[in-house]
Short mmCIF file of C-alpha atoms in Angstrom, two decimals:
data_model
loop_
_atom_site.label_atom_id
_atom_site.label_comp_id
_atom_site.label_asym_id
_atom_site.label_seq_id
_atom_site.Cartn_x
_atom_site.Cartn_y
_atom_site.Cartn_z
CA UNK A 13 35.13 4.73 5.17
CA UNK A 14 31.59 5.42 4.11
CA UNK A 15 30.55 9.03 4.41
CA UNK A 16 27.47 9.23 6.52
CA UNK A 17 25.05 11.13 8.70
CA UNK A 18 24.94 9.50 12.11
CA UNK A 19 21.52 8.91 13.65
CA UNK A 20 21.94 10.06 17.30
CA UNK A 21 18.22 9.80 17.88
CA UNK A 22 15.70 8.75 15.24
CA UNK A 23 12.68 10.34 17.17
CA UNK A 24 9.43 8.79 17.07
CA UNK A 25 9.43 7.30 13.42
CA UNK A 26 12.00 7.99 10.67
CA UNK A 27 12.05 6.17 7.51
CA UNK A 28 13.97 6.22 4.18
CA UNK A 29 11.53 7.01 1.40
CA UNK A 30 11.86 7.58 -2.31
CA UNK A 31 8.94 7.90 -4.71
CA UNK A 32 7.79 4.32 -4.14
CA UNK A 33 8.07 0.78 -5.39
CA UNK A 34 6.10 0.15 -8.47
CA UNK A 35 5.01 -2.95 -10.63
CA UNK A 36 4.79 -5.22 -7.49
CA UNK A 37 1.22 -4.48 -6.62
CA UNK A 38 0.05 -7.69 -8.24
CA UNK A 39 2.19 -9.55 -5.83
CA UNK A 40 0.40 -7.86 -2.92
CA UNK A 41 3.30 -5.62 -2.05
CA UNK A 42 2.57 -1.95 -1.19
CA UNK A 43 4.06 1.02 -3.13
CA UNK A 44 5.25 2.99 -0.14
CA UNK A 45 6.78 6.40 -0.80
CA UNK A 46 6.24 9.71 0.74
CA UNK A 47 2.80 10.48 2.09
CA UNK A 48 3.39 14.14 1.51
CA UNK A 49 4.79 14.12 -2.07
CA UNK A 50 4.72 17.99 -2.04
CA UNK A 51 7.22 18.42 0.72
CA UNK A 52 9.14 15.51 -0.41
CA UNK A 53 9.54 16.85 -4.04
CA UNK A 54 10.57 20.36 -2.72
CA UNK A 55 13.33 18.90 -0.57
CA UNK A 56 14.96 17.21 -3.49
CA UNK A 57 14.28 20.07 -5.79
CA UNK A 58 16.18 22.55 -3.60
CA UNK A 59 19.32 20.30 -3.69
CA UNK A 60 19.08 19.66 -7.51
CA UNK A 61 18.43 16.04 -6.76
CA UNK A 62 16.34 13.95 -9.18
CA UNK A 63 12.72 13.59 -8.12
CA UNK A 64 13.17 9.86 -7.13
CA UNK A 65 16.11 10.48 -4.84
CA UNK A 66 15.82 8.83 -1.34
CA UNK A 67 15.47 10.91 1.79
CA UNK A 68 14.19 10.57 5.16
CA UNK A 69 10.70 10.98 6.34
CA UNK A 70 10.50 12.13 9.90
CA UNK A 71 7.16 11.69 11.77
CA UNK A 72 6.37 13.72 14.95
CA UNK A 73 10.13 14.79 15.27
CA UNK A 74 12.38 14.80 18.21
CA UNK A 75 15.36 13.51 16.17
CA UNK A 76 18.98 14.28 16.22
CA UNK A 77 21.82 13.65 13.63
CA UNK A 78 25.51 14.30 13.37
CA UNK A 79 27.38 15.01 10.18
CA UNK A 80 30.83 13.49 9.70
CA UNK A 81 31.79 15.60 6.76
CA UNK A 82 30.52 19.00 5.30
CA UNK A 83 27.20 18.45 3.57
CA UNK A 84 24.33 20.25 1.85
CA UNK A 85 20.92 19.39 3.30
CA UNK A 86 17.34 20.69 3.16
CA UNK A 87 14.35 20.10 5.47
CA UNK A 88 10.75 20.57 4.30
CA UNK A 89 7.36 19.68 5.73
CA UNK A 90 6.14 19.91 9.33
CA UNK A 91 7.81 22.73 11.26
CA UNK A 92 10.12 20.90 13.70
CA UNK A 93 12.25 23.95 14.55
CA UNK A 94 15.57 22.67 13.40
CA UNK A 95 18.81 23.66 15.14
CA UNK A 96 22.42 23.28 14.05
CA UNK A 97 24.56 23.13 17.22
CA UNK A 98 21.70 24.78 19.10
CA UNK A 99 21.27 27.63 16.56
CA UNK A 100 17.91 27.79 14.92
CA UNK A 101 17.88 27.45 11.14
CA UNK A 102 15.27 27.80 8.48
CA UNK A 103 13.21 25.10 6.78
CA UNK A 104 12.37 24.95 3.03
CA UNK A 105 15.87 26.17 2.23
CA UNK A 106 19.41 24.71 1.60
CA UNK A 107 21.58 24.41 4.74
CA UNK A 108 25.19 23.30 5.36
CA UNK A 109 26.26 20.93 8.02
CA UNK A 110 29.89 21.00 8.74
CA UNK A 111 31.98 18.07 10.12
CA UNK A 112 30.93 17.34 13.65
CA UNK A 113 27.80 19.65 13.49
CA UNK A 114 24.66 18.25 15.24
CA UNK A 115 21.32 18.72 13.68
CA UNK A 116 18.33 18.65 16.13
CA UNK A 117 14.65 18.64 15.27
CA UNK A 118 12.06 19.25 17.94
CA UNK A 119 8.40 17.86 18.13
CA UNK A 120 6.49 18.79 15.13
CA UNK A 121 4.35 21.80 15.53
CA UNK A 122 2.14 22.71 12.43
CA UNK A 123 2.19 19.60 10.47
CA UNK A 124 3.32 15.93 11.40
CA UNK A 125 6.01 15.01 8.96
CA UNK A 126 9.29 16.55 7.83
CA UNK A 127 11.67 15.50 4.94
CA UNK A 128 15.31 15.55 5.51
CA UNK A 129 17.38 15.61 2.09
CA UNK A 130 20.97 15.53 1.47
CA UNK A 131 22.57 16.58 -1.86
CA UNK A 132 22.71 13.47 -4.04
CA UNK A 133 20.52 11.49 -1.70
CA UNK A 134 21.03 8.74 0.80
CA UNK A 135 22.79 5.96 -1.06
CA UNK A 136 20.99 2.81 -0.05
CA UNK A 137 20.41 -0.32 -2.07
CA UNK A 138 16.76 -0.52 -2.54
CA UNK A 139 14.65 -3.63 -3.26
CA UNK A 140 12.67 -3.98 -6.52
CA UNK A 141 13.89 -0.59 -7.84
CA UNK A 142 12.90 1.30 -4.73
CA UNK A 143 14.49 2.25 -1.27
CA UNK A 144 10.99 3.09 0.02
CA UNK A 145 10.62 1.56 3.55
CA UNK A 146 7.51 -0.48 3.91
CA UNK A 147 7.59 -1.89 7.40
CA UNK A 148 4.66 -4.25 6.80
CA UNK A 149 6.41 -5.78 3.82
CA UNK A 150 9.83 -5.96 5.39
CA UNK A 151 11.37 -4.17 2.41
CA UNK A 152 13.41 -0.96 1.83
CA UNK A 153 15.23 1.43 4.02
CA UNK A 154 18.87 1.12 5.13
CA UNK A 155 18.72 -2.67 4.60
CA UNK A 156 16.82 -3.52 1.51
CA UNK A 157 15.53 -6.77 3.00
CA UNK A 158 17.02 -8.73 0.09
CA UNK A 159 20.39 -9.42 1.89
CA UNK A 160 21.14 -11.00 5.17
CA UNK A 161 19.41 -8.33 7.25
CA UNK A 162 15.71 -7.77 7.44
CA UNK A 163 14.39 -4.93 5.39
CA UNK A 164 11.56 -2.39 6.20
CA UNK A 165 13.28 -1.11 9.38
CA UNK A 166 12.82 2.37 10.78
CA UNK A 167 16.08 4.32 11.58
CA UNK A 168 17.48 3.42 14.98
CA UNK A 169 20.20 5.11 17.13
CA UNK A 170 23.55 4.51 15.65
CA UNK A 171 22.57 4.10 12.08
CA UNK A 172 24.63 5.79 9.64
CA UNK A 173 22.82 7.35 6.50
CA UNK A 174 25.35 7.17 3.73
CA UNK A 175 25.91 9.71 1.08
CA UNK A 176 28.49 10.59 -1.63
CA UNK A 177 30.84 13.37 -0.85
CA UNK A 178 29.70 16.39 -2.91
CA UNK A 179 30.41 20.03 -3.55
CA UNK A 180 28.44 22.25 -1.27
CA UNK A 181 25.56 24.36 -2.54
CA UNK A 182 25.03 27.90 -1.48
CA UNK A 183 23.15 28.17 1.77
CA UNK A 184 19.68 29.83 1.96
CA UNK A 185 18.43 28.94 -1.45
CA UNK A 186 14.56 28.71 -0.57
CA UNK A 187 11.10 27.60 -1.68
CA UNK A 188 9.07 30.75 -2.49
CA UNK A 189 6.70 31.24 0.29
CA UNK A 190 3.59 30.81 -1.65
CA UNK A 191 4.40 27.17 -2.06
CA UNK A 192 4.95 26.64 1.64
CA UNK A 193 1.63 25.39 3.07
CA UNK A 194 0.02 26.25 6.34
CA UNK A 195 -0.73 22.85 7.84
CA UNK A 196 -2.80 24.33 10.48
CA UNK A 197 -5.34 25.98 8.09
CA UNK A 198 -8.54 24.04 7.89
CA UNK A 199 -8.74 23.88 4.01
CA UNK A 200 -11.23 21.48 2.77
CA UNK A 201 -9.72 18.43 1.04
CA UNK A 202 -10.77 17.57 -2.55
CA UNK A 203 -12.55 14.33 -3.14
CA UNK A 204 -13.02 13.27 -6.75
CA UNK A 205 -16.22 11.12 -6.67
CA UNK A 206 -15.60 7.57 -7.92
CA UNK A 207 -15.88 3.86 -7.27
CA UNK A 208 -19.03 3.12 -5.35
CA UNK A 209 -19.93 6.80 -4.74
CA UNK A 210 -23.43 6.24 -6.31
CA UNK A 211 -24.13 3.51 -3.62
CA UNK A 212 -24.28 6.18 -0.86
CA UNK A 213 -27.52 7.85 -0.31
CA UNK A 214 -28.07 11.62 -0.83
CA UNK A 215 -28.38 12.04 2.93
CA UNK A 216 -25.15 10.16 3.48
CA UNK A 217 -23.23 12.30 1.07
CA UNK A 218 -24.74 15.40 2.58
CA UNK A 219 -23.66 14.22 5.89
CA UNK A 220 -20.10 13.56 4.47
CA UNK A 221 -19.63 16.94 2.61
CA UNK A 222 -21.27 18.98 5.37
CA UNK A 223 -19.66 17.31 8.27
CA UNK A 224 -16.39 17.72 10.04
CA UNK A 225 -14.09 14.85 10.74
CA UNK A 226 -11.32 14.47 13.16
CA UNK A 227 -8.14 12.39 12.61
CA UNK A 228 -8.00 9.30 14.77
CA UNK A 229 -5.09 8.34 16.88
CA UNK A 230 -4.84 4.91 15.07
CA UNK A 231 -3.85 6.61 11.73
CA UNK A 232 -0.62 5.65 10.03
CA UNK A 233 1.11 5.34 6.62
CA UNK A 234 -1.47 2.67 5.62
CA UNK A 235 -4.48 4.85 6.25
CA UNK A 236 -5.92 7.91 7.95
CA UNK A 237 -8.89 6.98 10.15
CA UNK A 238 -11.61 9.63 10.51
CA UNK A 239 -14.20 10.15 13.22
CA UNK A 240 -17.30 12.12 12.43
CA UNK A 241 -20.78 11.82 10.83
CA UNK A 242 -21.57 8.24 9.82
CA UNK A 243 -21.69 7.63 5.97
CA UNK A 244 -23.04 4.26 5.19
CA UNK A 245 -23.12 2.73 1.75
CA UNK A 246 -26.39 0.85 0.55
CA UNK A 247 -23.92 -1.73 -0.59
CA UNK A 248 -22.19 -3.26 2.67
CA UNK A 249 -19.53 -5.13 0.86
CA UNK A 250 -18.34 -5.42 -2.69
CA UNK A 251 -16.19 -7.97 -4.42
CA UNK A 252 -12.49 -7.20 -3.44
CA UNK A 253 -10.87 -4.78 -5.87
CA UNK A 254 -7.71 -2.81 -6.34
CA UNK A 255 -7.28 0.19 -4.13
CA UNK A 256 -5.89 3.46 -5.72
CA UNK A 257 -3.85 5.90 -3.67
CA UNK A 258 -6.22 8.29 -1.74
CA UNK A 259 -9.16 5.94 -1.99
CA UNK A 260 -11.77 6.79 0.74
CA UNK A 261 -13.21 3.62 1.99
CA UNK A 262 -16.08 3.20 4.41
CA UNK A 263 -16.44 0.16 6.45
CA UNK A 264 -19.85 -0.74 7.98
CA UNK A 265 -19.27 1.51 10.95
CA UNK A 266 -19.62 4.54 8.71
CA UNK A 267 -16.34 6.05 9.59
CA UNK A 268 -14.12 6.81 6.48
CA UNK A 269 -10.54 5.79 6.08
CA UNK A 270 -8.34 7.46 3.57
CA UNK A 271 -5.80 5.01 2.31
CA UNK A 272 -2.20 6.26 1.92
CA UNK A 273 0.98 4.91 0.48
CA UNK A 274 1.34 1.65 2.63
CA UNK A 275 -2.30 0.68 1.88
CA UNK A 276 -3.29 -3.02 1.20
CA UNK A 277 -3.53 -3.57 -2.46
CA UNK A 278 -6.98 -5.18 -2.52
CA UNK A 279 -10.06 -4.45 -0.40
CA UNK A 280 -13.73 -5.08 -0.17
CA UNK A 281 -15.27 -2.01 1.42
CA UNK A 282 -17.26 0.43 -0.64
CA UNK A 283 -15.37 3.63 -1.55
CA UNK A 284 -16.57 7.15 -2.08
CA UNK A 285 -13.82 8.08 -4.58
CA UNK A 286 -10.18 9.27 -4.09
CA UNK A 287 -8.60 12.52 -2.53
CA UNK A 288 -6.49 14.45 -5.06
CA UNK A 289 -2.75 14.26 -4.66
CA UNK A 290 -2.57 17.76 -3.50
CA UNK A 291 -5.11 17.08 -0.71
CA UNK A 292 -3.28 13.90 0.31
CA UNK A 293 -0.15 16.02 1.00
CA UNK A 294 -2.22 18.14 3.31
CA UNK A 295 -3.92 15.26 4.97
CA UNK A 296 -0.57 13.63 5.60
CA UNK A 297 0.41 16.60 7.67
CA UNK A 298 -2.71 16.46 9.92
CA UNK A 299 -2.28 15.36 13.50
CA UNK A 300 -4.56 13.22 15.64
CA UNK A 301 -7.45 15.19 16.77
CA UNK A 302 -7.12 17.77 13.91
CA UNK A 303 -10.31 18.60 12.04
CA UNK A 304 -10.77 18.04 8.19
CA UNK A 305 -13.62 18.75 5.82
CA UNK A 306 -14.16 17.48 2.21
CA UNK A 307 -15.60 18.97 -0.95
CA UNK A 308 -16.39 17.23 -4.20
CA UNK A 309 -13.81 18.00 -6.88
CA UNK A 310 -13.64 17.59 -10.60
CA UNK A 311 -11.20 14.93 -11.97
CA UNK A 312 -10.20 17.17 -14.81
CA UNK A 313 -9.08 19.94 -12.29
CA UNK A 314 -7.16 17.43 -10.18
CA UNK A 315 -5.55 15.96 -13.30
CA UNK A 316 -4.30 19.28 -14.56
CA UNK A 317 -2.94 20.15 -11.10
CA UNK A 318 -1.04 16.73 -10.94
CA UNK A 319 0.20 17.21 -14.58
CA UNK A 320 1.68 20.59 -13.53
CA UNK A 321 3.30 18.96 -10.48
CA UNK A 322 4.79 16.17 -12.41
CA UNK A 323 6.13 18.44 -15.16
CA UNK A 324 7.60 20.90 -12.78
CA UNK A 325 9.37 18.33 -10.39
CA UNK A 326 10.18 15.93 -13.38
CA UNK A 327 8.36 13.42 -11.18
CA UNK A 328 8.81 9.70 -12.07
CA UNK B 211 -19.16 -9.75 -20.64
CA UNK B 212 -19.81 -6.23 -19.65
CA UNK B 213 -16.85 -3.86 -19.79
CA UNK B 214 -16.76 -0.80 -17.71
CA UNK B 215 -13.90 1.40 -17.49
CA UNK B 216 -13.73 4.35 -14.89
CA UNK B 217 -10.83 6.73 -14.15
CA UNK B 218 -10.67 6.84 -10.38
CA UNK B 219 -7.77 9.34 -9.74
CA UNK B 220 -5.19 11.50 -11.53
CA UNK B 221 -3.23 8.46 -12.51
CA UNK B 222 -5.46 5.40 -12.00
CA UNK B 223 -8.18 3.68 -14.14
CA UNK B 224 -10.46 0.86 -13.05
CA UNK B 225 -11.53 -1.66 -15.63
CA UNK B 226 -14.44 -4.04 -14.67
CA UNK B 227 -15.20 -7.26 -16.55
CA UNK B 228 -18.15 -8.24 -14.24
CA UNK B 229 -19.53 -7.74 -10.86
CA UNK B 230 -19.67 -11.10 -9.16
CA UNK B 231 -16.90 -13.80 -8.51
CA UNK B 232 -16.76 -15.91 -11.71
CA UNK B 233 -13.91 -18.22 -12.57
CA UNK B 234 -14.50 -17.59 -16.36
CA UNK B 235 -13.36 -14.08 -15.77
CA UNK B 236 -9.90 -15.15 -14.39
CA UNK B 237 -8.36 -15.92 -17.81
CA UNK B 238 -10.02 -12.91 -19.32
CA UNK B 239 -8.34 -10.71 -16.64
CA UNK B 240 -4.92 -12.44 -17.13
CA UNK B 241 -5.09 -11.92 -20.78
CA UNK B 242 -6.20 -8.29 -20.39
CA UNK B 243 -3.29 -7.60 -18.07
CA UNK B 244 -0.77 -9.07 -20.53
CA UNK B 245 -2.07 -7.04 -23.46
CA UNK B 246 -2.12 -3.80 -21.53
CA UNK B 247 1.50 -4.45 -20.52
CA UNK B 248 2.56 -5.40 -23.99
CA UNK B 249 0.92 -2.42 -25.58
CA UNK B 250 1.80 0.28 -23.23
CA UNK B 251 5.12 -0.86 -21.70
CA UNK B 252 6.61 1.57 -19.25
CA UNK B 253 3.42 3.92 -19.58
CA UNK B 254 1.80 1.48 -17.17
CA UNK B 255 3.47 1.40 -13.64
CA UNK B 256 1.11 -0.82 -11.83
CA UNK B 257 -1.60 -3.54 -12.65
CA UNK B 258 -3.74 -5.01 -9.87
CA UNK B 259 -6.04 -7.72 -10.96
CA UNK B 260 -8.79 -8.82 -8.71
CA UNK B 261 -11.75 -11.18 -8.96
CA UNK B 262 -13.67 -9.13 -11.63
CA UNK B 263 -11.48 -6.05 -12.29
CA UNK B 264 -7.98 -4.68 -12.99
CA UNK B 265 -6.70 -1.43 -11.44
CA UNK B 266 -4.24 0.14 -13.76
CA UNK B 267 -1.86 3.03 -12.67
CA UNK B 268 -0.21 4.91 -15.40
CA UNK B 269 2.91 7.24 -15.64
CA UNK B 270 1.02 10.38 -16.85
CA UNK B 271 4.26 11.56 -18.49
CA UNK B 272 4.11 8.65 -21.03
CA UNK B 273 0.39 7.66 -21.09
CA UNK B 274 -2.81 9.64 -20.36
CA UNK B 275 -5.46 7.79 -18.44
CA UNK B 276 -7.95 8.77 -20.99
CA UNK B 277 -5.74 7.19 -23.65
CA UNK B 278 -5.72 4.01 -21.85
CA UNK B 279 -9.51 4.13 -21.28
CA UNK B 280 -10.20 4.73 -24.96
CA UNK B 281 -7.79 1.73 -25.87
CA UNK B 282 -9.58 -0.66 -23.46
CA UNK B 283 -13.14 0.43 -24.65
CA UNK B 284 -12.04 -0.14 -28.22
CA UNK B 285 -10.87 -3.79 -27.50
CA UNK B 286 -14.41 -4.78 -26.97
CA UNK B 287 -15.06 -8.45 -27.80
CA UNK B 288 -11.46 -9.08 -28.76
CA UNK B 289 -10.80 -9.27 -25.02
CA UNK B 290 -12.63 -12.54 -24.86
CA UNK B 291 -10.28 -15.42 -24.61
CA UNK B 292 -11.34 -19.02 -24.90
CA UNK B 293 -8.74 -20.69 -22.81
CA UNK B 294 -10.19 -22.28 -19.67
CA UNK B 295 -9.24 -21.12 -16.21
CA UNK B 296 -6.89 -24.20 -15.69
CA UNK B 297 -4.44 -22.90 -18.40
CA UNK B 298 -1.85 -21.56 -15.82
CA UNK B 299 0.61 -23.95 -13.87
CA UNK B 300 -0.49 -26.27 -11.21
CA UNK B 301 0.83 -25.83 -7.68
CA UNK B 302 0.47 -28.41 -5.09
CA UNK B 303 0.58 -27.12 -1.41
CA UNK B 304 1.01 -29.70 1.52
CA UNK B 305 -1.21 -29.25 4.32
CA UNK B 306 -1.17 -30.73 7.97
CA UNK B 307 -4.97 -30.81 8.60
CA UNK B 308 -5.22 -31.13 12.49
CA UNK B 309 -6.99 -29.27 15.30
CA UNK B 310 -3.53 -28.36 16.86
CA UNK B 311 -2.76 -26.07 13.76
CA UNK B 312 -6.40 -25.76 12.43
CA UNK B 313 -8.51 -24.84 15.51
CA UNK B 314 -11.68 -24.29 13.42
CA UNK B 315 -11.67 -27.71 11.89
CA UNK B 316 -14.33 -28.97 14.24
CA UNK B 317 -16.44 -25.90 13.68
CA UNK B 318 -16.24 -26.38 9.92
CA UNK B 319 -17.25 -29.99 10.34
CA UNK B 320 -20.19 -29.05 12.53
CA UNK B 321 -21.09 -26.39 9.92
CA UNK B 322 -21.15 -28.96 7.23
CA UNK B 323 -22.63 -31.74 9.30
CA UNK B 324 -19.85 -34.11 8.40
CA UNK B 325 -16.70 -35.51 10.07
CA UNK B 326 -13.47 -33.66 10.19
CA UNK B 327 -12.06 -36.32 7.90
CA UNK B 328 -14.75 -35.51 5.41
CA UNK B 329 -13.93 -31.67 5.68
CA UNK B 330 -10.35 -32.56 4.91
CA UNK B 331 -11.39 -34.69 1.89
CA UNK B 332 -13.63 -32.01 0.51
CA UNK B 333 -11.03 -29.31 0.86
CA UNK B 334 -8.18 -31.35 -0.65
CA UNK B 335 -9.98 -33.06 -3.41
CA UNK B 336 -10.87 -29.76 -5.04
CA UNK B 337 -8.77 -27.82 -7.63
CA UNK B 338 -8.78 -24.09 -6.99
CA UNK B 339 -8.04 -21.13 -9.18
CA UNK B 340 -5.93 -18.32 -8.09
CA UNK B 341 -8.22 -15.37 -8.74
CA UNK B 342 -6.25 -12.67 -7.13
CA UNK B 343 -3.22 -12.00 -5.10
CA UNK B 344 -3.28 -9.22 -2.56
CA UNK B 345 -3.99 -8.19 1.00
CA UNK B 346 -0.46 -9.25 1.86
CA UNK B 347 2.41 -10.59 -0.29
CA UNK B 348 1.88 -14.13 -1.34
CA UNK B 349 -1.82 -14.16 -0.27
CA UNK B 350 -3.63 -15.92 -3.08
CA UNK B 351 -7.41 -15.77 -3.21
CA UNK B 352 -8.42 -19.23 -4.24
CA UNK B 353 -11.87 -20.26 -5.50
CA UNK B 354 -14.09 -21.97 -5.09
CA UNK B 355 -14.54 -23.93 -1.87
CA UNK B 356 -17.15 -26.93 -1.94
CA UNK B 357 -20.44 -25.36 -0.98
CA UNK B 358 -20.93 -27.72 1.90
CA UNK B 359 -17.81 -26.46 3.84
CA UNK B 360 -18.08 -22.78 2.64
CA UNK B 361 -18.23 -21.51 6.15
CA UNK B 362 -18.44 -17.58 6.65
CA UNK B 363 -15.73 -15.53 8.43
CA UNK B 364 -15.57 -15.12 12.30
CA UNK B 365 -17.55 -12.17 13.46
CA UNK B 366 -14.67 -11.00 15.29
CA UNK B 367 -11.22 -11.65 13.71
CA UNK B 368 -8.35 -13.24 15.67
CA UNK B 369 -5.60 -10.85 16.60
CA UNK B 370 -2.75 -13.11 15.24
CA UNK B 371 -2.39 -16.42 13.76
CA UNK B 372 0.76 -18.30 12.67
CA UNK B 373 2.23 -18.23 9.15
CA UNK B 374 1.01 -21.00 6.87
CA UNK B 375 -2.59 -21.13 8.32
CA UNK B 376 -5.06 -22.47 5.75
CA UNK B 377 -8.42 -20.62 5.95
CA UNK B 378 -11.89 -20.74 4.54
CA UNK B 379 -14.14 -17.74 4.03
CA UNK B 380 -17.23 -18.71 2.31
CA UNK B 381 -16.27 -19.97 -1.07
CA UNK B 382 -12.72 -18.67 -0.84
CA UNK B 383 -9.89 -20.47 0.66
CA UNK B 384 -6.21 -19.19 1.13
CA UNK B 385 -2.97 -19.69 2.98
CA UNK B 386 -1.72 -16.90 5.11
CA UNK B 387 1.91 -16.43 4.03
CA UNK B 388 2.96 -14.60 7.23
CA UNK B 389 1.70 -14.31 10.80
CA UNK B 390 -1.33 -12.02 10.59
CA UNK B 391 -4.66 -10.88 11.87
CA UNK B 392 -7.28 -13.21 10.34
CA UNK B 393 -10.97 -13.51 10.27
CA UNK B 394 -11.00 -16.81 8.20
CA UNK B 395 -11.88 -20.38 9.54
CA UNK B 396 -8.55 -22.12 10.13
CA UNK B 397 -8.48 -25.82 9.22
CA UNK B 398 -4.78 -26.67 8.80
CA UNK B 399 -1.37 -25.32 8.10
CA UNK B 400 0.84 -25.32 4.95
CA UNK B 401 4.62 -25.33 5.91
CA UNK B 402 5.86 -24.22 2.47
CA UNK B 403 7.20 -20.77 2.14
CA UNK B 404 4.77 -18.63 0.11
CA UNK B 405 6.66 -15.29 -0.06
CA UNK B 406 10.40 -14.76 -0.18
CA UNK B 407 11.61 -11.47 -1.60
CA UNK B 408 15.11 -12.98 -1.87
CA UNK B 409 14.04 -15.46 -4.40
CA UNK B 410 12.81 -15.41 -7.91
CA UNK B 411 9.97 -15.89 -8.29
CA UNK B 412 9.02 -14.53 -4.92
CA UNK B 413 5.93 -16.75 -4.61
CA UNK B 414 4.82 -20.09 -6.26
CA UNK B 415 1.76 -18.86 -7.96
CA UNK B 416 0.42 -16.20 -10.39
CA UNK B 417 -3.23 -15.20 -11.05
CA UNK B 418 -4.84 -17.87 -13.31
CA UNK B 419 -2.69 -20.89 -11.78
CA UNK B 420 -4.38 -23.68 -10.18
CA UNK B 421 -3.83 -25.03 -6.67
CA UNK B 422 -4.34 -28.31 -4.99
CA UNK B 423 -3.90 -29.08 -1.24
CA UNK B 424 -2.31 -32.37 -0.41
CA UNK B 425 -2.81 -33.64 3.19
CA UNK B 426 0.56 -34.45 5.06
CA UNK B 427 1.30 -36.48 8.04
CA UNK B 428 2.28 -34.84 11.44
CA UNK B 429 5.89 -36.22 11.08
CA UNK B 430 6.29 -34.84 7.57
CA UNK B 431 4.98 -31.47 9.02
CA UNK B 432 7.50 -31.51 11.70
CA UNK B 433 10.18 -32.41 9.26
CA UNK B 434 9.14 -29.40 7.10
CA UNK B 435 9.50 -27.11 10.08
CA UNK B 436 5.75 -26.29 10.28
CA UNK B 437 4.49 -23.59 12.69
CA UNK B 438 2.57 -24.50 15.78
CA UNK B 439 -0.48 -22.66 17.19
CA UNK B 440 -0.06 -20.70 20.36
CA UNK B 441 -3.44 -19.33 21.40
#
């Protein structure tokens, strides 16, 4: 019998993710991967898992799982008030589920997405070197999409997340509090100017950096749509070109869209630049209606910060 | 050829060889991608060629974006390749051109001031170059459509069109590999599978290949299991 965590209720949206599917962008496939790489990386780090280890990204919450054997887990990201058999347990720390224990997550308060990791990771096949679930591409997840069954599926009730039996880690090993973000704080997000930044007038840029934007309902893993002051490029469209993670594109309606992990590979709208990786993790935790602001950041600072992240977590 | 290189994020570099669609750039871009891959190996994790540019993502533990940028700038004129854009393989795609699967065929004919038969002839007698693959897996941006039938996109995109739909958007033409929202003018349907992650290769073409469309009969289309339009 395969050891596994049974999904009693997947909640609104639960997806298997690893660090993403690379080298297939020229075929039009999306990278996928965790939209909050900060919370993702800590969840694996707590369990001594390699950075790329697959875990579950839970959006909004309201999910329930049952362990069939004793396992070590960790939950990071949005506060979903986890309970084991009805008893509140902490996040950002190692936990133990004993055989038959039920793990319950409530609706997210403070933040939007939580990451559920198991020691050794969920053992799933993957497609093109990655288990990342990209629903639009029908790849990854519990079924890779390369076999008989369609891939790219969200978890559903009755699914079993397989893992290897393992020695338990001590409970309560935690992330230092200074690394646990407050997702409700209105911290300005760092935008590194680039791409067609110069095609926006001084007035448009002032409106963008002085303005406050609210996160639109229609946001998803492809992009976060924002509502607020209109920013219009003097160049309405451009020759379609590759879109980097975090690129902020502005369609003719002047409402920016920040492109995330499941973004399309090519696009023809002008872009202001890219949000930094650190700011993307914060943006990924904003909820529809929440306000965000932006400030112009230096690429050198963002690069130094990312380099430190990559070294610390042994990121791939 | 004007070469511009810009780092656009912590991990990503944008290389531009031009600023307007030009078939002469396609082999240059393909050659550039090949050379980057050969030279940097696993330091490069993603290469996304488009009409005039290549987006390159690096693994910052193995290669600094600045290092890539410097290398590209030092290549200069040696990036110029002489092979013509027809050096890739030739792919033939069968198309059933008919209003039942190409509801914009009449509109394109009216736009061009010619018969539907003439639209079909002008579309299928051309050889196209795969300038980029993107938007969706297996979606090849093909250029260039005969100017007379180069009709612009719909002002409001359709919500959903069937897989295989063959569309025109100004001088570009393409086949939608899967059911999708679509703003292009649809003139027919290609029943050939254009993306299958279970096969190798996953799609019949690469950037730089050439594509020809071959009109097929309704019975052949039926036999090939072509999709029908349900508006």
